[in-house]
Amino acid sequence: MIIPRPVKAHLSSGDRKIALEADGFVIVADDESRPAASLLRAALEASTGWDIAVVPKTPETRPNSVTLVVTGDGLPADGYRLRTGPEEGVVIEGGGPVGVFYGMQTLRLLLPPDTLREAPVSGKLTALELPVAEIEDAPRYAWRGVHLDVARHFFPKSWILRLIDLAALHKINVLHLHLTDDQGWRFPVRQYPLLTEIGSRRSESPVGLAREKRFDGTPHGGCYTAADLTEIVAFAAQRHITVVPEIDMPGHMQAAIAAYPELGNRDVRGHRGKRLKVRTRWGISRHVLNVDDATVEFCGNVLDEVMDVFPSPYIHLGGDECPASEWHDSARARRRMKDLGYRAEAQLQGWFMAQVGQRLKARDRRMVGWDEVVDAGGPQDAVIMAWRKDGYMGRWAAELGHQVVMAPEYYVYLDWAHSDDESEPLAIRGATSVRDVYTFDPVPHGLSEGARENIIGAQAQLWTEYVPDTAKAEYMYFPRLCAFAEVVWSPAGGDYAEFADRLTRHVPKLDARGVGYRPLEPNDLFADACRLAPVPRMIMGRSRKTPNPGRSVRPFYNEISS
Ligand code: TNX
């Protein structure tokens, strides 16, 4: 059976199979299922070499066919039923076009793995075999996200399309693009061209661990054009993935301040008389946006262009890791605090987010922010992405009435090493195994019954300080993203040993798509064998993870430096 595990699946006992035959095979589709039919046709024509017609639905059934239809019959829009049988071939009924699409993705995973290739590999194929099966399926969560940081390292458009294709194959429905950070600005803004002209390029990058303070001396840069991003959005939409853009503010803005120094706190130490550069070190910059009206306006203008390119109802404004030391030292910021009657600088952040959030509201978009937005007293209607302190921050935000996407670093930060083994490539911290990801439950411990519906889903993150290229990115994502997909799609309570068994049978499908995943090891496969040590749960504030041995001595990513 496939990944993610369907809600209900019945495969006929024994080896009963049906065959789809090259001769006369057709895809039957009603109007609403045409887009899914086109995708299926393209995938099968490429991998089989067959010539496949898509024909309209008629009352007769045809054995040598795949039928795709939308039905109002008791299914949620994103749910589907799939059955295969000798008389009617494959029938997929979706609650809506999105349900048909997911049923079609399930079919692709039930077919022989070679049908996931881009060209035929076994001469002239005369038939494709499928198990006789009956499946009924729908997702557990509405937000099934994958995140990619394209700011710390730039990733080309072509590979982002590939990531979308792979995410969609696993029924993920959100791609969160972290487009800006201290080390690079990747989003083109017509009104402020220097954001990319200056902000998209840094002079060099760190080598090895941050604490080694070594640099490669090689410039790094890149940015997308509006056409690239529009293409990404459209490609994702065909696969029922919403692209949620993030412009991180008011911290993580050093690249923008390098381009437009008037955005910074120029009246404080470290700014006077010197122009900031796009940051070359990892970690958190203490250089943050000032809180002048002109800066709020600047950010609003940027967001207007973001909303022109991204139709997503959700726009991520970051809001994480914003040191307040410059605001403390800035006379202008202190004046703003006084005017607003604030006692703590951190409140300025909540104010800033709310101001800028107005520009989203004006176009009917929702703000998403990291969980620091809750600390800062940010807007109540912001969707919170909860990443800190295991599930604790998510619980807090959900109890306060925020909608929450769970993204706790201990489970779903895929920039952490797969294992603590010395042979593991360099990673920010260690270790999150495929098993750790699989055992993650998006419902935080101790959450009240009433707040449960505020957990709208979860997301897997790939921060890319230590992920310089697409090969490393695929290695970090896979196969952990397969486990994550099941966490957010399938009913709770999956059994890891059973999943691991399915994962071994899923691997040939990843091979067929050429995914550079981390190979499974005995530790990943057997329930209790070879387990190095039991992993205790986190005890308030202390990491349950040991650092990758010999690699990091402390969680250095949250160090603050100039
Ligand atoms: C924390 S998660 C960050 C990122 C880093 C990441 C490294 C979050 C909202 N901020 O800026 O890249 O840790 O794991």
XYZ file of C-alpha atoms and ligand atoms in Angstrom:
576
model
C 0.000 0.000 0.000
C 0.994 3.565 -0.589
C 2.376 6.572 1.337
C 0.566 8.446 2.776
C -1.632 5.641 4.091
C -5.265 5.990 2.943
C -8.052 6.182 5.497
C -9.563 2.922 4.254
C -7.991 0.573 1.769
C -9.013 -2.897 0.818
C -6.765 -4.850 -1.512
C -8.315 -8.068 -2.674
C -6.786 -11.103 -1.017
C -4.428 -13.167 -3.101
C -2.766 -11.656 -6.085
C -5.801 -10.526 -8.026
C -4.760 -7.945 -10.546
C -6.254 -6.063 -13.389
C -4.387 -4.952 -16.479
C -4.576 -1.693 -18.370
C -3.608 -2.498 -21.930
C -1.820 -0.292 -24.426
C -4.319 -1.185 -27.085
C -7.365 1.017 -26.745
C -6.597 2.404 -23.283
C -8.400 5.686 -22.585
C -8.866 8.164 -19.776
C -12.517 9.066 -19.275
C -13.141 12.407 -17.560
C -15.996 14.746 -16.767
C -15.399 18.472 -17.306
C -14.197 19.185 -13.779
C -11.690 16.319 -13.929
C -10.101 17.381 -17.239
C -7.091 19.053 -15.587
C -6.265 15.911 -13.557
C -6.846 13.802 -16.686
C -4.352 15.932 -18.634
C -1.708 15.493 -15.953
C -2.297 11.738 -15.825
C -2.172 11.468 -19.589
C 1.108 13.401 -19.767
C 2.699 11.259 -17.042
C 1.586 7.953 -18.570
C 2.348 8.891 -22.166
C 5.861 9.912 -21.146
C 6.602 6.788 -19.129
C 4.887 4.183 -21.336
C 5.184 5.624 -24.823
C 1.450 4.970 -25.330
C -0.805 7.319 -27.210
C -3.632 8.063 -24.777
C -6.958 9.733 -25.504
C -8.983 11.632 -22.923
C -12.668 11.129 -23.695
C -15.841 12.534 -22.129
C -17.848 10.524 -19.647
C -20.678 8.392 -21.068
C -23.087 6.062 -19.206
C -21.251 2.890 -20.339
C -18.300 1.512 -18.400
C -15.147 0.497 -20.231
C -12.798 -2.076 -18.739
C -9.592 -0.740 -20.265
C -9.825 2.749 -18.841
C -9.271 5.150 -15.968
C -12.423 7.144 -15.204
C -12.152 10.437 -13.330
C -15.326 12.089 -12.062
C -16.433 14.601 -9.453
C -19.287 13.371 -7.301
C -21.301 15.152 -4.645
C -21.827 11.858 -2.926
C -20.725 12.177 0.699
C -17.102 13.078 0.048
C -15.290 16.226 1.180
C -13.891 18.272 -1.721
C -10.399 16.849 -1.149
C -11.578 13.278 -0.554
C -11.804 10.524 -3.154
C -12.854 6.938 -3.735
C -10.827 4.694 -6.010
C -11.764 1.224 -7.157
C -10.220 -1.095 -9.667
C -11.959 -4.079 -11.195
C -12.051 -6.197 -14.332
C -15.313 -4.701 -15.629
C -14.797 -1.010 -15.054
C -11.015 -0.609 -15.044
C -10.068 2.158 -12.590
C -12.745 4.509 -11.299
C -11.793 7.569 -9.266
C -14.532 9.715 -7.772
C -13.518 12.928 -6.058
C -15.558 15.213 -3.815
C -14.152 18.015 -5.978
C -11.438 18.429 -8.601
C -8.845 18.363 -5.814
C -10.157 15.002 -4.588
C -9.935 13.641 -8.138
C -6.336 14.881 -8.266
C -5.437 13.035 -5.040
C -7.120 9.881 -6.302
C -5.066 10.198 -9.467
C -1.877 10.550 -7.391
C -2.839 7.400 -5.483
C -3.266 5.596 -8.795
C 0.212 6.663 -9.904
C 1.623 5.122 -6.715
C -0.305 1.876 -7.242
C 0.992 1.458 -10.798
C 4.449 -0.056 -11.422
C 7.221 2.356 -10.302
C 8.538 2.724 -13.858
C 5.387 4.693 -14.695
C 6.879 7.487 -12.577
C 9.763 7.902 -15.022
C 10.049 10.550 -17.712
C 10.512 8.081 -20.588
C 9.884 4.354 -21.186
C 12.619 2.007 -19.985
C 11.346 -1.446 -20.872
C 10.788 -1.471 -24.599
C 7.231 -1.541 -25.861
C 4.995 -1.963 -22.826
C 1.833 -3.852 -23.670
C 0.080 -3.635 -20.290
C 0.244 -2.152 -16.811
C -0.840 -4.234 -13.856
C -2.731 -2.973 -10.857
C -4.037 -4.690 -7.734
C -7.788 -5.113 -7.410
C -8.480 -2.508 -4.759
C -11.029 -0.326 -3.067
C -9.871 2.842 -1.352
C -11.666 5.649 0.430
C -9.529 8.542 1.493
C -9.424 12.174 2.677
C -6.811 14.250 4.490
C -6.538 14.694 8.248
C -5.370 18.329 8.031
C -6.072 21.265 5.743
C -2.489 22.669 5.895
C 0.081 20.099 4.829
C 3.090 22.244 4.253
C 6.634 22.017 3.052
C 8.915 24.997 3.577
C 12.034 25.963 1.669
C 14.484 28.696 2.631
C 15.708 30.167 -0.661
C 17.343 33.124 1.100
C 20.319 31.459 2.798
C 21.004 29.639 -0.430
C 19.339 30.334 -3.740
C 17.530 27.432 -5.389
C 16.754 27.566 -9.103
C 13.213 27.678 -10.439
C 13.591 24.368 -12.262
C 14.298 22.557 -9.017
C 11.448 24.259 -7.180
C 9.130 22.871 -9.860
C 10.605 19.450 -9.156
C 10.061 19.881 -5.410
C 6.424 20.811 -6.113
C 6.024 17.683 -8.226
C 7.470 15.507 -5.440
C 5.445 17.238 -2.723
C 2.245 16.777 -4.739
C 3.004 13.091 -5.205
C 2.869 12.900 -1.388
C -0.372 14.954 -1.218
C 1.264 17.994 0.372
C -0.712 21.153 -0.411
C 1.353 24.161 0.743
C 4.789 25.307 -0.397
C 6.099 28.011 1.928
C 8.908 29.963 0.257
C 11.127 31.879 2.682
C 12.143 34.543 0.154
C 14.121 37.031 2.214
C 16.576 37.006 5.071
C 19.701 38.749 6.362
C 21.834 36.802 3.883
C 19.807 37.355 0.719
C 16.724 38.948 -0.851
C 15.235 36.887 -3.692
C 11.934 38.615 -4.533
C 11.986 41.271 -7.292
C 10.279 44.529 -6.313
C 9.691 47.011 -9.162
C 9.410 49.988 -6.855
C 12.629 49.159 -4.988
C 15.022 47.528 -7.482
C 18.014 47.678 -5.142
C 16.417 44.992 -2.964
C 17.564 42.467 -5.543
C 20.353 44.479 -7.222
C 22.196 44.790 -3.915
C 20.284 42.549 -1.525
C 20.372 39.326 -3.553
C 24.147 39.012 -3.428
C 26.545 38.426 -0.562
C 30.306 38.503 -0.888
C 30.914 35.069 0.639
C 29.429 32.307 2.793
C 30.581 30.466 5.886
C 32.414 27.172 5.563
C 31.836 24.494 8.180
C 30.236 25.380 11.483
C 29.454 28.993 12.359
C 31.807 28.903 15.318
C 34.755 28.061 13.048
C 34.418 31.530 11.497
C 35.791 30.351 8.156
C 34.526 31.737 4.848
C 34.691 30.559 1.244
C 35.532 33.905 -0.399
C 32.998 33.122 -3.150
C 30.087 35.456 -3.869
C 26.667 33.867 -3.652
C 23.494 35.260 -5.166
C 20.366 34.808 -7.178
C 16.835 36.062 -7.415
C 13.643 35.145 -9.237
C 11.862 37.199 -11.844
C 8.156 37.873 -11.439
C 7.608 35.542 -14.418
C 9.560 32.744 -12.674
C 7.423 33.103 -9.582
C 4.202 33.269 -11.585
C 5.242 30.068 -13.325
C 5.978 28.427 -9.957
C 2.567 29.525 -8.627
C 0.743 28.233 -11.719
C 2.621 24.918 -11.771
C 1.819 24.473 -8.080
C -1.852 25.404 -8.593
C -2.217 22.686 -11.246
C -1.079 20.310 -8.503
C -3.359 21.847 -5.865
C -0.465 23.397 -3.958
C -0.720 26.943 -2.627
C 2.547 28.840 -2.640
C 2.755 30.933 0.534
C 5.465 33.600 0.232
C 7.341 34.860 3.276
C 8.877 38.314 3.576
C 10.481 38.127 7.010
C 10.179 41.329 9.105
C 11.039 43.361 11.153
C 14.101 41.210 11.948
C 16.005 39.089 9.418
C 16.073 42.213 7.224
C 19.777 42.989 6.920
C 19.838 42.389 3.146
C 17.079 44.980 2.703
C 18.840 47.458 5.001
C 22.031 46.950 2.981
C 20.070 47.966 -0.115
C 18.114 50.832 1.513
C 19.992 52.077 4.604
C 17.117 54.382 5.543
C 15.211 51.263 6.673
C 17.730 50.681 9.471
C 18.203 52.258 12.879
C 20.777 54.729 11.635
C 20.937 56.670 14.877
C 22.501 53.784 16.798
C 25.983 52.404 17.187
C 27.138 50.165 14.355
C 25.252 52.188 11.742
C 26.632 55.710 11.976
C 28.736 56.528 8.975
C 28.837 52.979 7.666
C 26.735 51.084 5.201
C 25.668 47.594 6.221
C 26.474 44.710 3.919
C 24.334 41.739 3.067
C 25.176 39.452 5.959
C 27.776 36.750 5.308
C 27.489 34.883 8.617
C 24.600 32.677 9.694
C 22.855 33.322 13.022
C 20.682 36.285 13.927
C 21.537 39.846 12.998
C 20.869 42.550 15.564
C 20.264 44.973 12.696
C 16.507 45.183 12.330
C 14.081 47.578 10.644
C 13.357 50.902 12.287
C 9.779 51.628 13.314
C 9.248 54.832 11.338
C 6.074 55.378 9.340
C 8.128 55.465 6.135
C 9.425 51.956 6.864
C 5.933 50.609 7.495
C 4.957 52.180 4.176
C 7.978 50.650 2.421
C 7.067 47.181 3.673
C 3.446 47.686 2.662
C 4.531 48.635 -0.854
C 6.701 45.520 -1.046
C 3.757 43.406 0.101
C 1.523 44.910 -2.566
C 3.907 43.551 -5.179
C 4.109 40.227 -3.331
C 0.310 39.990 -3.459
C 0.351 40.816 -7.184
C 2.518 37.752 -7.816
C 1.156 35.340 -5.187
C -2.624 34.810 -5.109
C -2.307 32.871 -1.827
C -4.898 33.859 0.799
C -2.032 33.591 3.309
C 1.032 35.840 3.294
C 3.824 35.071 5.776
C 5.408 38.077 7.474
C 7.970 36.155 9.519
C 8.209 38.029 12.802
C 10.741 35.603 14.287
C 13.981 36.273 16.116
C 13.844 40.061 16.216
C 16.381 41.381 18.731
C 15.205 44.649 20.288
C 18.653 46.011 21.180
C 18.710 48.602 18.393
C 15.250 49.858 19.336
C 16.483 50.149 22.906
C 19.351 52.345 21.728
C 17.421 54.347 19.157
C 15.945 57.699 20.204
C 13.424 57.447 17.365
C 12.225 54.041 18.461
C 11.970 55.189 22.058
C 9.872 58.124 20.972
C 7.546 55.729 19.160
C 7.329 53.598 22.304
C 6.447 56.601 24.384
C 3.749 57.724 21.935
C 2.203 54.276 22.017
C 2.488 53.976 25.794
C 4.640 50.857 25.574
C 6.991 49.639 28.284
C 8.904 46.970 26.425
C 10.671 47.287 23.094
C 9.268 43.923 22.061
C 5.808 45.495 21.933
C 7.052 47.574 19.025
C 7.295 44.378 17.051
C 3.641 43.542 17.672
C 2.732 47.087 16.649
C 4.843 46.863 13.500
C 3.300 43.543 12.446
C -0.210 44.882 13.005
C 0.511 48.016 10.946
C 1.926 46.133 8.025
C -0.826 43.529 8.389
C -3.357 46.239 7.465
C -1.978 46.170 3.936
C -2.745 42.461 3.733
C -6.241 42.955 5.120
C -6.941 45.639 2.528
C -6.620 42.915 -0.096
C -8.337 40.264 1.953
C -5.246 38.253 2.792
C -4.384 36.632 6.123
C -1.104 37.180 7.942
C 0.971 34.181 8.952
C 3.777 34.653 11.469
C 6.240 32.593 13.470
C 5.279 32.099 17.103
C 7.282 35.110 18.357
C 4.364 37.119 16.960
C 2.324 35.836 19.919
C 5.019 36.984 22.424
C 5.026 40.384 20.775
C 1.262 40.764 21.100
C 0.721 40.548 17.364
C -2.723 40.539 15.752
C -5.229 37.978 16.989
C -6.246 36.918 13.506
C -2.672 36.021 12.507
C -2.126 32.350 11.725
C 0.754 31.188 13.909
C 3.493 28.859 12.788
C 4.645 27.266 16.031
C 8.278 26.205 15.917
C 9.737 26.676 19.414
C 9.607 24.517 22.531
C 8.227 21.280 21.252
C 4.448 21.689 21.081
C 4.256 24.233 23.870
C 4.146 27.385 21.744
C 1.534 25.872 19.490
C -0.619 24.961 22.439
C -0.359 28.455 23.842
C -1.234 30.129 20.543
C -4.151 27.745 19.940
C -5.536 28.329 23.437
C -5.348 32.072 22.768
C -7.574 31.512 19.754
C -5.012 31.725 16.935
C -5.169 29.265 14.095
C -1.940 27.303 14.294
C 0.294 25.418 11.899
C 2.525 23.139 13.954
C 6.184 23.256 12.946
C 8.094 22.195 16.090
C 11.792 22.057 15.408
C 12.372 18.805 17.300
C 10.280 16.878 14.815
C 9.960 18.731 11.552
C 13.099 20.819 11.052
C 14.601 18.829 8.241
C 17.806 20.910 8.372
C 18.683 18.844 11.468
C 20.838 15.766 10.797
C 19.162 12.429 10.059
C 21.345 10.801 12.721
C 24.206 11.550 15.063
C 26.526 9.310 13.095
C 29.894 10.868 12.216
C 29.368 9.981 8.571
C 26.302 12.200 8.375
C 26.902 15.370 6.348
C 27.184 18.658 8.208
C 23.891 19.821 9.690
C 22.795 22.605 11.988
C 21.906 20.192 14.778
C 21.291 16.527 15.346
C 19.304 14.452 15.008
C 15.808 13.909 13.675
C 15.307 10.461 12.228
C 12.572 9.378 9.880
C 11.112 7.624 12.928
C 11.114 10.884 14.935
C 9.212 12.606 12.143
C 6.749 9.726 11.910
C 6.009 9.767 15.634
C 5.227 13.505 15.597
C 1.621 14.275 16.468
C 0.466 17.746 15.412
C -1.892 17.914 18.403
C 0.180 19.462 21.226
C 0.146 17.666 24.587
C -2.359 19.093 27.002
C -4.335 21.035 24.400
C -7.930 21.584 25.511
C -10.678 19.945 23.490
C -12.055 23.365 22.558
C -8.776 24.545 21.037
C -8.225 21.426 18.941
C -9.874 22.817 15.855
C -7.379 25.703 15.913
C -4.631 23.314 14.825
C -5.096 23.569 11.077
C -2.109 21.479 10.113
C 1.633 21.147 10.213
C 4.678 21.935 8.143
C 8.150 20.504 7.500
C 10.929 23.112 7.295
C 14.157 23.164 5.315
C 16.384 26.029 6.410
C 19.387 26.135 4.150
C 22.363 27.576 6.004
C 23.966 24.127 5.660
C 22.141 23.123 2.491
C 24.040 24.754 -0.358
C 22.597 22.832 -3.287
C 19.718 20.745 -4.579
C 21.470 17.406 -3.985
C 21.842 18.151 -0.283
C 18.276 19.485 -0.165
C 16.873 16.229 -1.538
C 18.995 14.295 0.925
C 17.648 16.332 3.830
C 14.006 16.196 2.699
C 13.794 12.526 1.814
C 12.662 10.131 3.062
C 11.634 12.257 6.066
C 9.136 14.165 3.938
C 7.419 10.843 3.163
C 6.923 10.260 6.904
C 5.753 13.845 7.342
C 3.230 13.501 4.517
C 1.663 10.583 6.330
C 1.547 12.521 9.629
C -0.524 15.298 8.070
C -2.641 13.244 5.669
C -3.410 9.933 7.389
C -5.466 9.242 10.514
C -3.491 9.461 13.777
C -2.024 6.365 15.342
C 0.051 4.887 12.519
C 2.357 2.032 13.424
C 6.008 2.800 12.681
C 7.071 -0.766 11.852
C 4.232 -1.063 9.356
C 5.138 2.339 7.888
C 8.803 1.364 7.593
C 7.764 -1.688 5.636
C 5.723 0.457 3.255
C 8.602 2.921 3.017
C 10.941 0.220 1.703
C 8.367 -0.453 -1.009
C 8.007 3.278 -1.678
C 11.738 3.722 -2.292
C 11.650 2.325 -5.867
C 9.147 5.080 -6.638
C 11.566 7.707 -5.338
C 14.254 5.994 -7.432
C 12.077 6.215 -10.513
C 11.817 9.972 -10.009
C 15.546 10.190 -9.341
C 15.227 11.518 -5.810
C 18.561 11.869 -4.003
C 17.168 10.597 -0.701
C 19.178 9.376 2.268
C 19.259 5.574 2.066
C 17.360 3.747 4.776
C 19.434 2.082 7.463
C 18.686 -0.783 9.854
C 17.931 1.817 12.525
C 15.206 3.262 10.358
C 13.674 -0.051 9.464
C 13.414 -2.266 12.509
C 11.190 -1.316 15.348
C 13.613 -1.944 18.188
C 16.770 -3.393 16.715
C 20.005 -1.398 16.837
C 18.362 1.592 18.456
C 21.266 3.620 19.830
C 19.476 5.054 22.827
C 15.904 5.825 23.693
C 15.108 9.451 23.066
C 13.595 11.124 26.125
C 10.927 13.714 25.506
C 11.915 17.321 25.917
C 11.721 18.623 29.448
C 10.655 22.254 29.486
C 13.114 24.328 27.570
C 15.887 21.759 27.389
C 16.582 20.002 24.155
C 15.980 16.285 24.026
C 18.540 16.232 21.257
C 22.236 15.902 21.667
C 24.195 17.932 19.162
C 25.676 16.051 16.249
C 28.825 14.634 17.964
C 31.997 16.477 17.158
C 30.036 18.943 15.138
C 28.220 21.533 17.182
C 28.647 22.309 20.838
C 25.594 24.432 21.287
C 22.569 25.534 19.318
C 24.475 28.312 17.683
C 21.774 29.408 15.287
C 20.217 31.666 17.842
C 23.354 33.542 18.741
C 23.021 37.256 18.181
C 25.904 39.074 16.636
C 26.751 42.295 14.917
C 15.485 29.433 13.354
S 12.586 28.952 12.730
C 15.062 30.315 12.379
C 15.765 30.385 11.093
C 16.961 29.478 11.068
C 16.613 28.163 11.723
C 17.688 27.143 11.682
C 12.720 30.441 12.569
C 11.444 31.099 12.519
N 13.912 31.048 12.494
O 16.112 31.715 10.799
O 17.337 29.286 9.751
O 16.273 28.393 13.071
O 17.219 25.869 12.054
